[in-house]
Amino acid sequence: MTIEYATRYRRASRIPPEQGKPYFIEKGMGDRAHLFTDLFTVYAGGEQTENTFNFFTCEGPKGDTIPAHLHAGTYEVFFVTDGAVRLFVEDTAGEQYEKLLTSGDFGFVPKNCPHAYRIERHGSRIIGVAAGPGGTFERFFERLGTPVEAFGMPETPYVPEPQKFATVPTEHDVRFLPGHQWRTT
């Protein structure tokens, strides 16, 4: 038996809307959203953790580098469970790093560090955790992307309207960096 809750974000969710309530979610049954070519599934967010961390997965096909961005008050973790993901990070002194992460590899991005990723193998999966004094940003995926009930990655990429990019920095601690160049390969 699966319990569904109505939340301020969704008409139906398996994530309880309040804090302090234990819950369990089967694989893939969290709140799902499509953004670009990827499927994001949120399992825990700010509502459940007093805005201390979130937990989500990202699955996608081999593709392009996502837009460079940073989080002013949030630290982000990338843990690859399947496939291969190239992580690009620039520290606060401007030094850039690039690393191919494969199954079992971990990447850490401090707050205020521009970063991006590119999925290098079809069917790759990332576990993401974000935490920090800036709160959590898991609802960003639904706000910029589009919430979905269906399973699986988008059949066609979901590219947000340009004006949607301007709405996310203050609400979700995500600031895009148009024109940012990676000097690494």
mmCIF file of C-alpha atoms in Angstrom:
data_model
loop_
_atom_site.group_PDB
_atom_site.id
_atom_site.type_symbol
_atom_site.label_atom_id
_atom_site.label_comp_id
_atom_site.label_asym_id
_atom_site.label_seq_id
_atom_site.Cartn_x
_atom_site.Cartn_y
_atom_site.Cartn_z
ATOM 1 C CA MET A 1 0.000 0.000 0.000
ATOM 2 C CA THR A 2 1.355 3.401 -0.957
ATOM 3 C CA ILE A 3 0.265 6.573 0.774
ATOM 4 C CA GLU A 4 -0.006 9.762 -1.256
ATOM 5 C CA TYR A 5 -0.130 13.245 0.165
ATOM 6 C CA ALA A 6 -1.316 16.501 -1.328
ATOM 7 C CA THR A 7 1.436 19.106 -1.023
ATOM 8 C CA ARG A 8 1.802 22.745 -1.949
ATOM 9 C CA TYR A 9 3.985 21.554 -4.842
ATOM 10 C CA ARG A 10 1.991 18.611 -6.183
ATOM 11 C CA ARG A 11 -1.513 17.232 -6.214
ATOM 12 C CA ALA A 12 -0.079 13.856 -5.181
ATOM 13 C CA SER A 13 3.273 12.960 -3.652
ATOM 14 C CA ARG A 14 4.711 10.119 -1.612
ATOM 15 C CA ILE A 15 6.744 12.620 0.401
ATOM 16 C CA PRO A 16 4.841 13.846 3.482
ATOM 17 C CA PRO A 17 4.489 17.632 3.503
ATOM 18 C CA GLU A 18 5.480 18.044 7.139
ATOM 19 C CA GLN A 19 8.607 17.512 9.203
ATOM 20 C CA GLY A 20 9.152 14.783 11.769
ATOM 21 C CA LYS A 21 7.231 12.025 10.008
ATOM 22 C CA PRO A 22 9.134 8.856 9.040
ATOM 23 C CA TYR A 23 8.417 7.592 5.547
ATOM 24 C CA PHE A 24 9.693 5.210 2.892
ATOM 25 C CA ILE A 25 9.692 5.570 -0.879
ATOM 26 C CA GLU A 26 10.267 2.812 -3.398
ATOM 27 C CA LYS A 27 12.777 3.319 -6.185
ATOM 28 C CA GLY A 28 11.651 5.948 -8.658
ATOM 29 C CA MET A 29 8.487 6.853 -6.752
ATOM 30 C CA GLY A 30 9.578 10.278 -5.462
ATOM 31 C CA ASP A 31 8.490 13.579 -6.986
ATOM 32 C CA ARG A 32 9.625 13.500 -10.628
ATOM 33 C CA ALA A 33 10.427 16.329 -13.018
ATOM 34 C CA HIS A 34 11.951 16.622 -16.482
ATOM 35 C CA LEU A 35 14.565 19.286 -17.111
ATOM 36 C CA PHE A 36 16.567 19.374 -20.338
ATOM 37 C CA THR A 37 17.204 15.685 -21.169
ATOM 38 C CA ASP A 38 17.193 14.471 -17.564
ATOM 39 C CA LEU A 39 14.759 12.972 -15.076
ATOM 40 C CA PHE A 40 15.075 14.306 -11.526
ATOM 41 C CA THR A 41 13.447 12.413 -8.664
ATOM 42 C CA VAL A 42 13.230 14.058 -5.239
ATOM 43 C CA TYR A 43 13.036 11.766 -2.211
ATOM 44 C CA ALA A 44 13.525 14.281 0.630
ATOM 45 C CA GLY A 45 13.545 18.033 0.715
ATOM 46 C CA GLY A 46 13.505 21.079 2.893
ATOM 47 C CA GLU A 47 9.989 20.443 4.168
ATOM 48 C CA GLN A 48 11.094 17.183 5.762
ATOM 49 C CA THR A 49 14.560 18.255 6.977
ATOM 50 C CA GLU A 50 13.975 21.746 8.408
ATOM 51 C CA ASN A 51 15.698 23.080 5.256
ATOM 52 C CA THR A 52 18.973 21.387 6.210
ATOM 53 C CA PHE A 53 19.416 19.079 3.166
ATOM 54 C CA ASN A 54 17.736 17.443 0.208
ATOM 55 C CA PHE A 55 18.193 14.085 -1.505
ATOM 56 C CA PHE A 56 17.462 13.477 -5.172
ATOM 57 C CA THR A 57 18.533 11.435 -8.170
ATOM 58 C CA CYS A 58 19.270 12.535 -11.719
ATOM 59 C CA GLU A 59 19.123 10.113 -14.626
ATOM 60 C CA GLY A 60 19.873 10.981 -18.186
ATOM 61 C CA PRO A 61 21.218 10.061 -21.577
ATOM 62 C CA LYS A 62 24.610 10.981 -22.941
ATOM 63 C CA GLY A 63 24.291 14.636 -23.808
ATOM 64 C CA ASP A 64 25.396 18.226 -23.629
ATOM 65 C CA THR A 65 26.875 20.058 -20.654
ATOM 66 C CA ILE A 66 24.129 21.615 -18.545
ATOM 67 C CA PRO A 67 24.339 25.397 -18.074
ATOM 68 C CA ALA A 68 27.000 26.639 -15.650
ATOM 69 C CA HIS A 69 25.532 27.828 -12.374
ATOM 70 C CA LEU A 70 26.335 28.286 -8.690
ATOM 71 C CA HIS A 71 24.619 28.155 -5.316
ATOM 72 C CA ALA A 72 25.528 31.075 -3.032
ATOM 73 C CA GLY A 73 24.580 29.302 0.178
ATOM 74 C CA THR A 74 24.376 25.619 -0.688
ATOM 75 C CA TYR A 75 26.949 22.825 -0.886
ATOM 76 C CA GLU A 76 26.270 20.077 -3.425
ATOM 77 C CA VAL A 77 27.321 16.438 -3.614
ATOM 78 C CA PHE A 78 27.454 14.272 -6.746
ATOM 79 C CA PHE A 79 27.650 10.504 -6.256
ATOM 80 C CA VAL A 80 27.493 8.442 -9.430
ATOM 81 C CA THR A 81 25.776 5.057 -9.039
ATOM 82 C CA ASP A 82 25.617 4.097 -12.721
ATOM 83 C CA GLY A 83 27.369 5.201 -15.885
ATOM 84 C CA ALA A 84 29.733 8.136 -16.235
ATOM 85 C CA VAL A 85 29.338 11.846 -15.534
ATOM 86 C CA ARG A 86 31.879 14.586 -16.191
ATOM 87 C CA LEU A 87 31.819 17.216 -13.428
ATOM 88 C CA PHE A 88 33.154 20.731 -14.069
ATOM 89 C CA VAL A 89 33.900 22.983 -11.060
ATOM 90 C CA GLU A 90 35.572 26.351 -10.645
ATOM 91 C CA ASP A 91 36.778 27.340 -7.179
ATOM 92 C CA THR A 92 36.369 30.833 -5.737
ATOM 93 C CA ALA A 93 39.914 31.753 -6.910
ATOM 94 C CA GLY A 94 38.984 30.945 -10.530
ATOM 95 C CA GLU A 95 40.861 27.633 -10.851
ATOM 96 C CA GLN A 96 38.884 25.104 -12.878
ATOM 97 C CA TYR A 97 38.674 21.371 -12.322
ATOM 98 C CA GLU A 98 37.205 18.604 -14.444
ATOM 99 C CA LYS A 99 36.752 14.992 -13.435
ATOM 100 C CA LEU A 100 35.086 11.999 -15.050
ATOM 101 C CA LEU A 101 33.089 10.267 -12.323
ATOM 102 C CA THR A 102 32.045 6.656 -12.814
ATOM 103 C CA SER A 103 30.070 4.220 -10.665
ATOM 104 C CA GLY A 104 31.028 4.706 -7.022
ATOM 105 C CA ASP A 105 32.826 8.045 -7.565
ATOM 106 C CA PHE A 106 32.053 11.158 -5.532
ATOM 107 C CA GLY A 107 32.307 14.883 -6.294
ATOM 108 C CA PHE A 108 31.877 17.820 -3.906
ATOM 109 C CA VAL A 109 31.015 21.383 -4.921
ATOM 110 C CA PRO A 110 31.388 24.092 -2.249
ATOM 111 C CA LYS A 111 28.962 27.006 -2.138
ATOM 112 C CA ASN A 112 29.761 29.919 -4.493
ATOM 113 C CA CYS A 113 31.631 27.672 -6.946
ATOM 114 C CA PRO A 114 30.454 27.644 -10.563
ATOM 115 C CA HIS A 115 29.794 24.117 -11.760
ATOM 116 C CA ALA A 116 28.135 22.020 -14.437
ATOM 117 C CA TYR A 117 28.021 18.393 -15.494
ATOM 118 C CA ARG A 118 27.705 16.355 -18.640
ATOM 119 C CA ILE A 119 26.401 12.807 -18.751
ATOM 120 C CA GLU A 120 28.907 10.746 -20.746
ATOM 121 C CA ARG A 121 27.049 7.395 -20.943
ATOM 122 C CA HIS A 122 23.399 6.657 -21.613
ATOM 123 C CA GLY A 123 21.523 5.585 -18.509
ATOM 124 C CA SER A 124 23.840 7.281 -16.033
ATOM 125 C CA ARG A 125 22.488 8.035 -12.567
ATOM 126 C CA ILE A 126 23.642 10.589 -10.006
ATOM 127 C CA ILE A 127 22.619 10.768 -6.378
ATOM 128 C CA GLY A 128 22.565 14.393 -5.336
ATOM 129 C CA VAL A 129 22.526 15.925 -1.887
ATOM 130 C CA ALA A 130 22.494 19.651 -1.247
ATOM 131 C CA ALA A 131 22.783 21.355 2.121
ATOM 132 C CA GLY A 132 23.883 24.555 3.700
ATOM 133 C CA PRO A 133 22.812 27.797 5.288
ATOM 134 C CA GLY A 134 21.110 28.720 2.000
ATOM 135 C CA GLY A 135 18.556 25.968 2.544
ATOM 136 C CA THR A 136 17.637 23.450 -0.135
ATOM 137 C CA PHE A 137 16.830 23.787 -3.818
ATOM 138 C CA GLU A 138 15.080 20.537 -4.767
ATOM 139 C CA ARG A 139 11.891 22.255 -5.956
ATOM 140 C CA PHE A 140 14.019 24.085 -8.535
ATOM 141 C CA PHE A 141 13.739 21.032 -10.808
ATOM 142 C CA GLU A 142 9.949 21.361 -10.920
ATOM 143 C CA ARG A 143 9.982 25.170 -11.119
ATOM 144 C CA LEU A 144 12.421 25.432 -14.020
ATOM 145 C CA GLY A 145 11.542 22.061 -15.508
ATOM 146 C CA THR A 146 8.156 20.404 -15.589
ATOM 147 C CA PRO A 147 6.652 18.027 -13.008
ATOM 148 C CA VAL A 148 5.747 14.615 -14.416
ATOM 149 C CA GLU A 149 3.793 11.615 -13.228
ATOM 150 C CA ALA A 150 5.301 9.312 -15.849
ATOM 151 C CA PHE A 151 8.448 7.285 -15.332
ATOM 152 C CA GLY A 152 11.511 7.586 -17.513
ATOM 153 C CA MET A 153 13.484 10.304 -19.157
ATOM 154 C CA PRO A 154 11.875 12.883 -21.448
ATOM 155 C CA GLU A 155 11.167 11.717 -24.986
ATOM 156 C CA THR A 156 12.165 15.193 -26.165
ATOM 157 C CA PRO A 157 14.284 17.606 -24.139
ATOM 158 C CA TYR A 158 12.373 19.995 -21.903
ATOM 159 C CA VAL A 159 13.977 23.394 -22.445
ATOM 160 C CA PRO A 160 12.476 26.127 -20.264
ATOM 161 C CA GLU A 161 11.391 29.472 -21.662
ATOM 162 C CA PRO A 162 14.203 32.048 -21.197
ATOM 163 C CA GLN A 163 12.187 34.132 -18.723
ATOM 164 C CA LYS A 164 11.882 31.147 -16.356
ATOM 165 C CA PHE A 165 15.646 31.258 -15.735
ATOM 166 C CA ALA A 166 15.262 34.688 -14.103
ATOM 167 C CA THR A 167 12.787 33.401 -11.500
ATOM 168 C CA VAL A 168 14.936 30.777 -9.828
ATOM 169 C CA PRO A 169 17.895 32.585 -8.168
ATOM 170 C CA THR A 170 15.995 34.114 -5.263
ATOM 171 C CA GLU A 171 13.602 31.218 -4.747
ATOM 172 C CA HIS A 172 16.011 28.296 -5.033
ATOM 173 C CA ASP A 173 19.600 29.515 -4.573
ATOM 174 C CA VAL A 174 20.499 28.740 -8.192
ATOM 175 C CA ARG A 175 22.202 31.470 -10.222
ATOM 176 C CA PHE A 176 22.912 30.718 -13.862
ATOM 177 C CA LEU A 177 26.098 32.039 -15.439
ATOM 178 C CA PRO A 178 25.343 32.708 -19.123
ATOM 179 C CA GLY A 179 28.471 32.753 -21.247
ATOM 180 C CA HIS A 180 30.597 31.017 -18.616
ATOM 181 C CA GLN A 181 33.471 29.230 -20.336
ATOM 182 C CA TRP A 182 35.123 26.039 -19.170
ATOM 183 C CA ARG A 183 38.812 26.086 -20.028
ATOM 184 C CA THR A 184 39.049 22.375 -19.422
ATOM 185 C CA THR A 185 38.111 19.834 -22.120
#
